[in-house]
Coordinates of C-alpha atoms in Angstrom, one line a residue:
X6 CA -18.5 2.4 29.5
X7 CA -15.6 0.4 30.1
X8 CA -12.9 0.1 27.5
X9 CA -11.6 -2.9 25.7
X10 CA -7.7 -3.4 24.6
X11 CA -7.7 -5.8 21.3
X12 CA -4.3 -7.7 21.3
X13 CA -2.0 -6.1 18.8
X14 CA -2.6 -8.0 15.9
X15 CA 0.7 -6.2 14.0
X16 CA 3.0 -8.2 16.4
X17 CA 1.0 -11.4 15.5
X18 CA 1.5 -11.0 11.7
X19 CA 4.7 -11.4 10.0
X20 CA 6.3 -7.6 9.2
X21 CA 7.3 -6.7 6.3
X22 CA 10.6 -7.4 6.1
X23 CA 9.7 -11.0 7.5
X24 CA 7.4 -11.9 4.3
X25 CA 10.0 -10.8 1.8
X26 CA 13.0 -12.9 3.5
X27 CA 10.2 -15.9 3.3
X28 CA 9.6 -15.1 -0.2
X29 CA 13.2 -15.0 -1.0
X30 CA 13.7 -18.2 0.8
X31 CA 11.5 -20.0 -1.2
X32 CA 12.2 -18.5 -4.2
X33 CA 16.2 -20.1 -3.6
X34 CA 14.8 -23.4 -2.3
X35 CA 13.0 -23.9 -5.6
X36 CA 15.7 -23.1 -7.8
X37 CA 18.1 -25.6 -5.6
X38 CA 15.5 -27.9 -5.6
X39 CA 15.6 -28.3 -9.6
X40 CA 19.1 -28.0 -10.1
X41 CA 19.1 -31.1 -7.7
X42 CA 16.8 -32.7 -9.6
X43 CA 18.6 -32.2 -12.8
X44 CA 21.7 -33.8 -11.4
X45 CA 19.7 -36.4 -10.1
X46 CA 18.3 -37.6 -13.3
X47 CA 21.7 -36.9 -15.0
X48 CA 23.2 -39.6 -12.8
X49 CA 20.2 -41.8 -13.5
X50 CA 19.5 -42.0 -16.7
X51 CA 21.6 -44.2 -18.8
X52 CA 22.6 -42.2 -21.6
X53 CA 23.7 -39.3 -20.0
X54 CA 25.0 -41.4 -16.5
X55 CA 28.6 -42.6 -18.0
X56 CA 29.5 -39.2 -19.7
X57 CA 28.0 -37.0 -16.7
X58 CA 29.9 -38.5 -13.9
X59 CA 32.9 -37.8 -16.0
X60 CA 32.8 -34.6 -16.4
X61 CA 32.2 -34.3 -12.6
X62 CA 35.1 -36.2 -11.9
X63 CA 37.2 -33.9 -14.3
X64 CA 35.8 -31.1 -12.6
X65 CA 36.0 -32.1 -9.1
X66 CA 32.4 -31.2 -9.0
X67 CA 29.8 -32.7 -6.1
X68 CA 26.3 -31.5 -6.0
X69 CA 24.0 -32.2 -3.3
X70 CA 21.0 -30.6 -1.5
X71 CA 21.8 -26.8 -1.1
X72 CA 25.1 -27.0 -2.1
X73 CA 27.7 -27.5 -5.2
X74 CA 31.1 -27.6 -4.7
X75 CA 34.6 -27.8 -6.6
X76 CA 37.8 -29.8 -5.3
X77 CA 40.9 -29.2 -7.4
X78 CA 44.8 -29.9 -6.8
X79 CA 45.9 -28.0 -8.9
X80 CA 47.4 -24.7 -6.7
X81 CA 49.2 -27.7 -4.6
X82 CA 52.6 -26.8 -6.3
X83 CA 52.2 -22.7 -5.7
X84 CA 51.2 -23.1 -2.0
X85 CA 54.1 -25.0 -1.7
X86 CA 56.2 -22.6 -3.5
X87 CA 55.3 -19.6 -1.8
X88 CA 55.5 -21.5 1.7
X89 CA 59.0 -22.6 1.2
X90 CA 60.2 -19.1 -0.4
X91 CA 61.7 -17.3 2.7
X92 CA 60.0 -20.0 5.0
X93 CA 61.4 -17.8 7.9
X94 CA 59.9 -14.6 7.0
X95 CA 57.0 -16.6 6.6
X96 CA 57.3 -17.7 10.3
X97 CA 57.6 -14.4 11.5
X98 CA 54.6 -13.2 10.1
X99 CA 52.4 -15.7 10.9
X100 CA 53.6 -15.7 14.3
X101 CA 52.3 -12.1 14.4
X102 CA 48.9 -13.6 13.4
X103 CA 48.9 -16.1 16.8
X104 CA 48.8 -12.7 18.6
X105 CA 46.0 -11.1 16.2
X106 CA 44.1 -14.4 16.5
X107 CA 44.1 -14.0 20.1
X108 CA 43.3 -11.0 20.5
X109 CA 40.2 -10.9 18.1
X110 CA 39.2 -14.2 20.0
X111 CA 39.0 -11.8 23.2
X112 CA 37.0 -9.5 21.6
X113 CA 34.9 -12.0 20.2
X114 CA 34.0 -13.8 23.3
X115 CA 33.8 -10.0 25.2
X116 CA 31.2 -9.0 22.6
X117 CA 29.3 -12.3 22.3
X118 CA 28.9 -12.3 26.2
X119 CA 27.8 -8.5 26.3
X120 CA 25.5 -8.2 23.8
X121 CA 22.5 -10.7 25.0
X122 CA 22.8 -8.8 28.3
X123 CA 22.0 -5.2 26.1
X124 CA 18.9 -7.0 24.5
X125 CA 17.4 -8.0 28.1
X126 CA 18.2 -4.5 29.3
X127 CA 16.5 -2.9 25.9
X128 CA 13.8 -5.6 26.4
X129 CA 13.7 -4.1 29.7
X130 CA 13.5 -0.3 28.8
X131 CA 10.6 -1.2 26.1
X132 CA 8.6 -3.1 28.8
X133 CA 8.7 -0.1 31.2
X134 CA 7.8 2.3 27.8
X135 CA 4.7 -0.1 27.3
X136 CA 3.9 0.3 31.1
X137 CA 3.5 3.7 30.7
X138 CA 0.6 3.7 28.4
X139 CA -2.3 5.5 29.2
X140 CA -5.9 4.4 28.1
X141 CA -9.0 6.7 28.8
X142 CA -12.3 6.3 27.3
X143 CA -14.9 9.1 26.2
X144 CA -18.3 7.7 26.0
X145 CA -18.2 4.9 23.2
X146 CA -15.0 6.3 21.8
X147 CA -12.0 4.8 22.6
X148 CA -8.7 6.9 22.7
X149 CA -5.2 5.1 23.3
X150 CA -2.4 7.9 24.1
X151 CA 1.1 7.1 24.6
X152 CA 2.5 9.7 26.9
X153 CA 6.1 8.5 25.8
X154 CA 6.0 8.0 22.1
X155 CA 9.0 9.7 21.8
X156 CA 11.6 7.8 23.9
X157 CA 9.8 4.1 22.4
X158 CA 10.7 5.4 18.7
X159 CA 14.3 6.2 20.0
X160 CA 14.5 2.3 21.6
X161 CA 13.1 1.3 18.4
X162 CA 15.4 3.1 16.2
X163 CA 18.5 2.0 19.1
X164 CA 17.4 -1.7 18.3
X165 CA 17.9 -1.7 14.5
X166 CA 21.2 -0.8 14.5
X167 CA 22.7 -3.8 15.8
X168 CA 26.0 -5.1 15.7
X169 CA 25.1 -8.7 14.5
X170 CA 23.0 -8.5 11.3
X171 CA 21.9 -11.7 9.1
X172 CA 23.4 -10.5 5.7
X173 CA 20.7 -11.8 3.1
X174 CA 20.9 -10.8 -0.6
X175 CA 17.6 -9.8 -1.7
X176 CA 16.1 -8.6 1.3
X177 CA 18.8 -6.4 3.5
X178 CA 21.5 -6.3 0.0
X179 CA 20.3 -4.5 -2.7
X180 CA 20.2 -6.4 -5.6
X181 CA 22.0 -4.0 -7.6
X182 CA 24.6 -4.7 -5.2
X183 CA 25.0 -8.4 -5.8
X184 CA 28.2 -8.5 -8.0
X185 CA 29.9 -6.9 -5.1
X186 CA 28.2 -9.1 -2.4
X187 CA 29.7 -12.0 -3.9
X188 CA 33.0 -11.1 -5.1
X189 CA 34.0 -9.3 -1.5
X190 CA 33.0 -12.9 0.0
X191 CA 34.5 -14.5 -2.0
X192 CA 37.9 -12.7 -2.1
X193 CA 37.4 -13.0 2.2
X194 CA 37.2 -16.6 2.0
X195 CA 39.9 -17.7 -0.4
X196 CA 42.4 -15.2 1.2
X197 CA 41.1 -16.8 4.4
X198 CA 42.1 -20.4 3.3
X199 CA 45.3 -18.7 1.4
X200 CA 46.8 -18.1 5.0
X201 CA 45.7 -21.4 5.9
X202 CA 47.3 -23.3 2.6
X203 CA 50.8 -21.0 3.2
X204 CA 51.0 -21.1 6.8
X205 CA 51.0 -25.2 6.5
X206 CA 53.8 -25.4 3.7
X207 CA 55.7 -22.8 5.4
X208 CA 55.7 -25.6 8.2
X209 CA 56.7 -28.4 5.9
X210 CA 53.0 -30.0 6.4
X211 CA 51.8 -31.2 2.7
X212 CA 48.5 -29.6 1.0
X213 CA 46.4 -32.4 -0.2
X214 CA 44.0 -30.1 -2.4
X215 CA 42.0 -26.9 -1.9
X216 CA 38.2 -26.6 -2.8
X217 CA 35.3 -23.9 -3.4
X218 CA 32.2 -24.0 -2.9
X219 CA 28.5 -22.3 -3.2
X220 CA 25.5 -23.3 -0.4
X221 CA 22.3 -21.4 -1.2
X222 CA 23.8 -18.0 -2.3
X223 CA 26.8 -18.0 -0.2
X224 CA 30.4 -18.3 -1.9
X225 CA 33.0 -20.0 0.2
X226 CA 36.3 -22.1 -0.1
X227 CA 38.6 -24.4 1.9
X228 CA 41.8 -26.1 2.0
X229 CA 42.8 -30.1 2.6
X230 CA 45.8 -30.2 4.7
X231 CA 47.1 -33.7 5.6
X232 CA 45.8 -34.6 9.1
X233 CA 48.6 -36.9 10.4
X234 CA 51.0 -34.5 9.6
X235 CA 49.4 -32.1 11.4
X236 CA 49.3 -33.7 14.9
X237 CA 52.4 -34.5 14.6
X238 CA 54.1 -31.2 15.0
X239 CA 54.4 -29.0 18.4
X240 CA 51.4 -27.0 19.6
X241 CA 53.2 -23.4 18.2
X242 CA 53.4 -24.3 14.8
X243 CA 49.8 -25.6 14.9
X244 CA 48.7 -22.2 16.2
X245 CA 50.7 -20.8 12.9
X246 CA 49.1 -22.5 10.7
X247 CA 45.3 -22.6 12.3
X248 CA 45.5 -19.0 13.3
X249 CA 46.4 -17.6 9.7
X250 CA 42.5 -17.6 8.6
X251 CA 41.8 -15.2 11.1
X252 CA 45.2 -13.0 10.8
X253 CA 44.6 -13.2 7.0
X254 CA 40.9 -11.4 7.2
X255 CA 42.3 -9.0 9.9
X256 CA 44.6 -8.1 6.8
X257 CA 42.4 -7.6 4.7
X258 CA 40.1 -5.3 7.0
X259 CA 43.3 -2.9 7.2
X260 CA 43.3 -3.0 4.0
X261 CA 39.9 -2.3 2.8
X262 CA 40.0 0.7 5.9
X263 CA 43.5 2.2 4.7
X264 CA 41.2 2.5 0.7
X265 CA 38.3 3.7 2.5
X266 CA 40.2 6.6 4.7
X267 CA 42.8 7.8 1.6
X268 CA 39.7 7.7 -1.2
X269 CA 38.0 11.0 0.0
X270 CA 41.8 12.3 -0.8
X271 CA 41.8 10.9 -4.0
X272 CA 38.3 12.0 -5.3
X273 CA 39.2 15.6 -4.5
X274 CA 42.2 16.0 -6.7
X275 CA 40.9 13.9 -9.9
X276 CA 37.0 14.6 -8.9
X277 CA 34.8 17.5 -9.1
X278 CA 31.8 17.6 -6.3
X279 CA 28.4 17.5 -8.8
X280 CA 25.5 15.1 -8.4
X281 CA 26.0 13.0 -10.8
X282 CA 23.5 10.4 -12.3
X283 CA 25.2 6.6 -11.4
X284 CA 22.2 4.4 -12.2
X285 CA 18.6 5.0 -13.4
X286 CA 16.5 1.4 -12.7
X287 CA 14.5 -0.1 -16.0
X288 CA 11.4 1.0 -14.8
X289 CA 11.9 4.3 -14.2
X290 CA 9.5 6.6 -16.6
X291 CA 12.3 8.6 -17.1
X292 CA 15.1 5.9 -18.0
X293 CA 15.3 7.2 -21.6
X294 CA 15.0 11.3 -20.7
X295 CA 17.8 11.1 -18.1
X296 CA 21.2 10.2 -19.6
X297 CA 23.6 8.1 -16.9
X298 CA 26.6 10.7 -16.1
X299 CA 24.3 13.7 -17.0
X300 CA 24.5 16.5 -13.9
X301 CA 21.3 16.9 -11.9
X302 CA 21.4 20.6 -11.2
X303 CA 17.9 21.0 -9.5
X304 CA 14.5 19.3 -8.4
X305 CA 11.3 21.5 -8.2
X306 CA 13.7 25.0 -7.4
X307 CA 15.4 22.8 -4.9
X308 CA 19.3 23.7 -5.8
X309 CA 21.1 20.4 -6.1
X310 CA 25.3 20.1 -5.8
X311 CA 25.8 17.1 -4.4
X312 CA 24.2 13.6 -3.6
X313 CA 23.7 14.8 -0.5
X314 CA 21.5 17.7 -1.4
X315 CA 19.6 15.2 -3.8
X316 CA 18.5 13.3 -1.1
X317 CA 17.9 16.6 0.8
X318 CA 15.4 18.5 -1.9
X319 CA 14.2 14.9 -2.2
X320 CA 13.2 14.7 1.8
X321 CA 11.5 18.7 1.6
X322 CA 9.5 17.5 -1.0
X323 CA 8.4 14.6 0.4
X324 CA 8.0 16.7 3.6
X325 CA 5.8 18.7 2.4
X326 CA 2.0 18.5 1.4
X327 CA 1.2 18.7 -2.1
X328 CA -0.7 21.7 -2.2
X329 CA 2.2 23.5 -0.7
X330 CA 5.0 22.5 -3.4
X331 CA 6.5 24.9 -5.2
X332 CA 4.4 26.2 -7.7
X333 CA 5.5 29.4 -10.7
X334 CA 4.5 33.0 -10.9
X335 CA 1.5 33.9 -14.0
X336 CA -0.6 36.8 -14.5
X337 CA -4.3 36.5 -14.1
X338 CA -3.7 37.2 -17.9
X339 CA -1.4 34.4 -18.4
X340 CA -3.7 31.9 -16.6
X341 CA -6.4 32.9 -18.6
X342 CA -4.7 32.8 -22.3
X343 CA -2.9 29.2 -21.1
X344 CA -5.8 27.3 -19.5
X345 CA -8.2 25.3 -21.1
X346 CA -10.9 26.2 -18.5
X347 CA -11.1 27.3 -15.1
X348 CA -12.9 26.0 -11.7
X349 CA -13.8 28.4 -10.0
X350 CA -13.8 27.4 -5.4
X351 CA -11.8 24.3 -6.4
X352 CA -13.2 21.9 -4.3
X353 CA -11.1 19.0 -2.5
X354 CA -10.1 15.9 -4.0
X355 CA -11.5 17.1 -8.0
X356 CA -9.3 17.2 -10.8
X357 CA -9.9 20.3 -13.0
X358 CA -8.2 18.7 -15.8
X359 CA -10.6 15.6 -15.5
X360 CA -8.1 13.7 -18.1
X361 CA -8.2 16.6 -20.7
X362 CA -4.6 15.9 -22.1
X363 CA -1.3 14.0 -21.0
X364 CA 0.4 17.6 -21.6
X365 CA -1.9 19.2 -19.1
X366 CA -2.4 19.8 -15.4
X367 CA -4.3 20.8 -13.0
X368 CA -2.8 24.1 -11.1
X369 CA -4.6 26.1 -7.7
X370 CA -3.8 29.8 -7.4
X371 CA -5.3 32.4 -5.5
X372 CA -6.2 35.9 -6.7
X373 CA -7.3 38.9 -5.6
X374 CA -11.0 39.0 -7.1
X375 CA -11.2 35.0 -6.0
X376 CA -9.5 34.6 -2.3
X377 CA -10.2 30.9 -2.6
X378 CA -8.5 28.1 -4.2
X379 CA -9.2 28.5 -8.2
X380 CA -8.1 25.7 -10.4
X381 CA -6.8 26.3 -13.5
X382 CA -6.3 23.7 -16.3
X383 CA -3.1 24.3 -18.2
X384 CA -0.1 22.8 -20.0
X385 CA 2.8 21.8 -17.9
X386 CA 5.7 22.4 -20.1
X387 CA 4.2 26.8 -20.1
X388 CA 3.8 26.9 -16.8
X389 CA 7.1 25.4 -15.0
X390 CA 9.2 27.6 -17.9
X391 CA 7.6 30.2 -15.4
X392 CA 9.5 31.7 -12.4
X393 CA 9.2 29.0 -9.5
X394 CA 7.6 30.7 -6.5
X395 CA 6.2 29.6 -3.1
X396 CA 3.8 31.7 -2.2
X397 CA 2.2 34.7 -3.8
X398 CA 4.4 37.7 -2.2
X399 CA 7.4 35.7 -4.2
X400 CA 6.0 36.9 -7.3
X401 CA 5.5 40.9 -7.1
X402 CA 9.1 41.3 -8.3
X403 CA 7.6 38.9 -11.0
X404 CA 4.4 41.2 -11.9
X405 CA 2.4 42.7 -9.7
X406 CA -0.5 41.0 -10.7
X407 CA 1.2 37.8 -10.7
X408 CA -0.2 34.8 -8.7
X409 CA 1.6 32.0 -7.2
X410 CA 0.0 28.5 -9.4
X411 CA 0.7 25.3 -7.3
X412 CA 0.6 22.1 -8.9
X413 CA -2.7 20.5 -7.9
X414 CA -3.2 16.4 -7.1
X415 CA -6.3 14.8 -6.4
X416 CA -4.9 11.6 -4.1
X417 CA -2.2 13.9 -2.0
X418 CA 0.4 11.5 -3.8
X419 CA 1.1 12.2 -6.9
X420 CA 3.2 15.6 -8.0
X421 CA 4.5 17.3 -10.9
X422 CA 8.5 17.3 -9.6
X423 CA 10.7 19.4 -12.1
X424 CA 14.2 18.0 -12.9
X425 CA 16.5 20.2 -14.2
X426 CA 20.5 18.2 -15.6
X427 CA 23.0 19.3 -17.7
X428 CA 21.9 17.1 -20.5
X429 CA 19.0 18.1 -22.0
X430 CA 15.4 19.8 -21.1
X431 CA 14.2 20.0 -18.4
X432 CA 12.3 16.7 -17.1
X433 CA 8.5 17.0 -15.9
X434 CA 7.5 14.1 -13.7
X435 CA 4.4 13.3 -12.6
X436 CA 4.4 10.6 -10.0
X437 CA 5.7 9.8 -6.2
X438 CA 8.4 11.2 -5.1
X439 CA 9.3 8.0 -3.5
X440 CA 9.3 6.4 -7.4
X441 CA 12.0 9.1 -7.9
X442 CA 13.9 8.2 -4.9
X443 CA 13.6 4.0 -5.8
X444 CA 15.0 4.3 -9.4
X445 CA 17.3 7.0 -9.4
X446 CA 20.9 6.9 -8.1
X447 CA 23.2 9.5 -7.5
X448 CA 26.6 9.8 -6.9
X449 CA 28.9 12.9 -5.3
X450 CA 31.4 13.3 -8.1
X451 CA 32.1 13.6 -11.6
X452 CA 35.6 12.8 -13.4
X453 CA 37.6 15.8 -14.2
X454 CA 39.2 13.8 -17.3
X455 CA 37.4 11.3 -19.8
X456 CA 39.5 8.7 -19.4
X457 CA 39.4 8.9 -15.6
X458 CA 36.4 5.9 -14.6
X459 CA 33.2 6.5 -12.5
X460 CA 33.0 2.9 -11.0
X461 CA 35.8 4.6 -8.6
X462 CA 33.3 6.8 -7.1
X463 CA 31.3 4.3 -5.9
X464 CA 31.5 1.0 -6.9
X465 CA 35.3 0.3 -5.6
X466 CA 34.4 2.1 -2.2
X467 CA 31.0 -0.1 -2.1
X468 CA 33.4 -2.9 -2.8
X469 CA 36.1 -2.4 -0.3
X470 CA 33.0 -1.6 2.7
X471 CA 32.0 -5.4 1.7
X472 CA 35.0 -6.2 2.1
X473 CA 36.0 -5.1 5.3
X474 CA 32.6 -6.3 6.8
X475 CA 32.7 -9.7 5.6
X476 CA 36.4 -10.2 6.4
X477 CA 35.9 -8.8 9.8
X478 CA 32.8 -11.1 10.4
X479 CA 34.9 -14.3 9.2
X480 CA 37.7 -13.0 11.6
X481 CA 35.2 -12.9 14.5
X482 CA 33.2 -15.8 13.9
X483 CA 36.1 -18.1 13.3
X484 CA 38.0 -16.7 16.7
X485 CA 35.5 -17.9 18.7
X486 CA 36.0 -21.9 20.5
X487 CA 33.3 -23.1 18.2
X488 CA 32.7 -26.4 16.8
X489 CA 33.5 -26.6 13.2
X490 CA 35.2 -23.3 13.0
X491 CA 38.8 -22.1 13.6
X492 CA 38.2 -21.5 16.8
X493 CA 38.1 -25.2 17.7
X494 CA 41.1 -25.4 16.6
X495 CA 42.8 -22.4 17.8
X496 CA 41.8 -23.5 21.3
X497 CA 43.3 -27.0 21.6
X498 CA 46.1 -26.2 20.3
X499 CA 46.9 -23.4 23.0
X500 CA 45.7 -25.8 25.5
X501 CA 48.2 -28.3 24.3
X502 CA 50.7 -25.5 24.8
X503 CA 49.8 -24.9 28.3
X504 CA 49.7 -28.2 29.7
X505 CA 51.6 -30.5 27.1
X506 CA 51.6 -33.5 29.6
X507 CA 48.1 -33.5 31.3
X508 CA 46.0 -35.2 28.7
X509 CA 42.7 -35.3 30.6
X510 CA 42.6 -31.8 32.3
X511 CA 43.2 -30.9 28.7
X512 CA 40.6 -33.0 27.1
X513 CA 38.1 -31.2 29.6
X514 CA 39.2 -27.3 29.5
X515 CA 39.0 -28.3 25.6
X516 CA 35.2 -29.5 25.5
X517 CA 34.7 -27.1 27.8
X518 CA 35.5 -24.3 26.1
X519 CA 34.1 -25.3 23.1
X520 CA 30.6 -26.0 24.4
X521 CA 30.6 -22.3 26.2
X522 CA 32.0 -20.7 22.5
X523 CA 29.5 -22.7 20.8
X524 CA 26.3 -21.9 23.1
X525 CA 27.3 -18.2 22.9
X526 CA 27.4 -18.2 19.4
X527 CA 24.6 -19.8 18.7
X528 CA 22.7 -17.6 21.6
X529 CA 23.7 -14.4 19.7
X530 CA 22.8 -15.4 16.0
X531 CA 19.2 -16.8 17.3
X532 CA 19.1 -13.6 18.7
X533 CA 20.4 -11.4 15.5
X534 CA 17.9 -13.1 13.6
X535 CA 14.8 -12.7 16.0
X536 CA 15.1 -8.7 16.1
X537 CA 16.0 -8.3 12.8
X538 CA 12.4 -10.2 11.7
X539 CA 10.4 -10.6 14.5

């Protein structure tokens, strides 16, 4: 009988990460969609119009669609202070940053043109995987064996690390993360325009005002410099001044790596190694039985040091099938004084318990009179306070009579996990281990002194990683010729440099140049987005 290949209905559906990115998107459209509304009434109505449009104006507030943004001249008089303080120092370094500028513009445009040409080889490499599919049929059952399964889940795994990733809060940023999302871009940006605002008094050229602003969930700033002034200084001193943006975030991803590279050093004189709780989410069952900064010392006789072997013990559990956790050594004795009653030939998929008590669970063990499975209905708290065993030989220095009782669940996803910390009993959850892995954070290091705090453990690191991605992004974005960006900028000034006199060849290497940056930048975010979603 011949056989029949259905389309791949999977690749026709949106994945999962595509229907939460659409659910945040709409989600953010709605609540821009009232606060425009608001402000649209506000300036309507005639009570509130008169009185509204003054505070904006005090404010130097504009809202529109998607966006609100603040204009304010009030840091006028410290740009220009800071400019003009050792003007020639000033020079010096900003001159350094024409030469970082260009460098990162390099890069840039090296990157940008390389990395389409690795997505149509990988695109490539995953046609020839699919080629190599084989299909055979056996009467009316149809089998579909991939020969190569292997390699296609390394070009799948190759693909998601990519170099270009759309950053979106909610979907790719935790949202436990958000206060450090925001206040890394933010710091990026106005430090960006900073260079911009210092560089341009440094060359005498006046600061009309300096704005921030906020467009969907994405902080950002800039700076008003007077245009005329601008065009009418030589080509170098431009570059000075629109090159700074770009040297600025280039600082600041020194910066954040210099942190980064000397914190390790830090945590190991003022630290001590110890998985340490950091966060436990609202809805974890166990919020109020697990203390934030208590130890975790072990998870169902999985030893636990660091964060590292959290995530470890957390991995063999999940690893492993249910009935084969790690279970604690009774007598036959034992079992029979602590259960409540006992299956004999426990069948698959039947709770012995059968909802007898919250305190009480259902535990298989073999013994020597019954080879098979035997369930035993007993209280959990007795049991685990029992030597933790893996299988029955584990238990003769126990009793020789002693039996190996495993933990029994009836949907293969559900366990009794056993979490031993430094501040109080021991905790006895029953649940998935992945709702273990969701709402409970660890971190690698406890204070050695009280006064010493915990956010440096993780939070400043966390901070400073945001902040040497984003910076780096804006510096590589904003070095490329593109419309709009710095990179427009940066590249008609150097062509004014290079040929002062020839208007017209320079007009054309200009729009040249920037319809090339722009195409390729536009080519490779397309692209970032479609195989991060698609």
């Amino acid at each position: 009988m011949p056989s029949i290949i259905e389309p791949d209905r999977s690749k026709m559906r949106f994945n999962a990460s595509s229907m939460i990115f659409v659910r945040f998107l709409l989600q953010t459209l709605v609540i821009w969609c009232i606060i425009y509304f608001i402000n649209h009434l506000l300036l309507r109505y005639h009570g509130t119009k008169r009185s509204y449009n003054r505070l904006l104006r005090s404010l130097g507030c504009h809202v529109s669609l998607l966006n609100i943004g603040f204009y304010t001249t009030s840091f006028n008089r410290a740009f220009y202070r800071i400019g003009t303080t050792n003007s020639r120092l000033w020079k010096i370094w900003f001159t350094v940053g024409i030469l970082v500028a260009f460098a990162t513009a390099v890069t840039s445009c090296v990157t940008l043109l390389i990395l389409p040409i690795k997505y149509i080889y990988e695109l490539q490499r995953r046609h020839s995987v699919n080629a190599n599919v084989v299909i055979s049929t056996q009467g009316d059952t149809r089998i579909l064996t991939d020969n190569t399964s292997n390699r296609k889940d390394a070009i799948e795994s190759d693909r998601d690390k990519l170099l270009i990733q759309p950053i979106i809060p909610g979907v790719n940023v935790p949202l436990e993360q958000m206060p450090h999302f925001f206040l890394a871009l933010l710091i990026c940006t106005v430090f960006h325009e900073f260079g911009h605002a210092v560089a341009a008094s440094a060359e005498q050229i006046r600061v009309n005002g300096c704005g921030y602003f906020l467009f969907l969930l994405y902080p950002g700033a800039y700076v008003d410099l007077h245009q005329e002034q601008l065009q009418m200084i030589s080509a170098v001193r431009q570059l000075r001044i629109y090159c700074a943006g770009v040297f600025h975030n280039m600082v600041l991803v020194i910066i954040a790596v210099i942190f980064l590279l000397l914190n390790p050093l830090f945590l190991r004189y003022f630290y001590t190694e110890a998985a340490t709780v950091y966060r436990v989410a609202k809805d974890s069952p166990i919020r109020d039985l697990l203390p934030v900064h208590s130890t975790i010392q072990s998870i169902d006789a999985c030893i636990v040091n660091t964060s590292n072997d959290w995530y470890k013990c957390l991995r063999l559990i999940n690893d492993r099938p249910p009935q084969h956790s790690s279970g604690h050594c009774l007598t036959q004795s034992e079992i029979q004084i602590h259960s409540s009653h006992i299956e004999l030939n426990q069948r698959i998929n039947f709770d012995c318990c059968q909802n007898l008590s919250q305190k009480n669970y259902c535990f298989l063990h073999h013994s020597k009179q019954y080879p098979d499975h035997n369930g035993a209905c007993m209280e959990a708290r007795i049991v685990t306070k029992h030597p933790s065993c893996l299988i029955n030989s584990d238990c003769q220095s126990y009793n020789g009579d002693a039996s190996c009782v495993h933990p029994f669940s009836f949907d293969n996803v559900t366990r009794l996990i056993r979490i031993a910390h430094s501040s109080g009993p021991t905790i006895l959850f029953v649940g998935s281990i992945h709702e273990i892995y969701r709402t409970i954070h660890i971190q690698s290091y406890k204070p050695n002194y009280k006064y010493f705090p915990t956010i440096l453990i993780d939070d400043v690191p966390l901070f400073f990683q945001y902040l040497g991605a984003f910076s780096f992004a804006l510096a590589f974005f904003n070095a490329v010729p593109c419309y709009a960006l710095d990179g427009q900028y940066i590249l008609s000034s150097f062509v004014e440099y290079l040929s002062p006199s020839l208007f017209k060849r320079r007009r054309a290497s200009i729009l040249l140049g920037l319809i090339f940056g722009t195409c390729l930048l536009i080519i490779n975010v397309t692209l970032a987005f479609a195989r991060y979603f698609l």
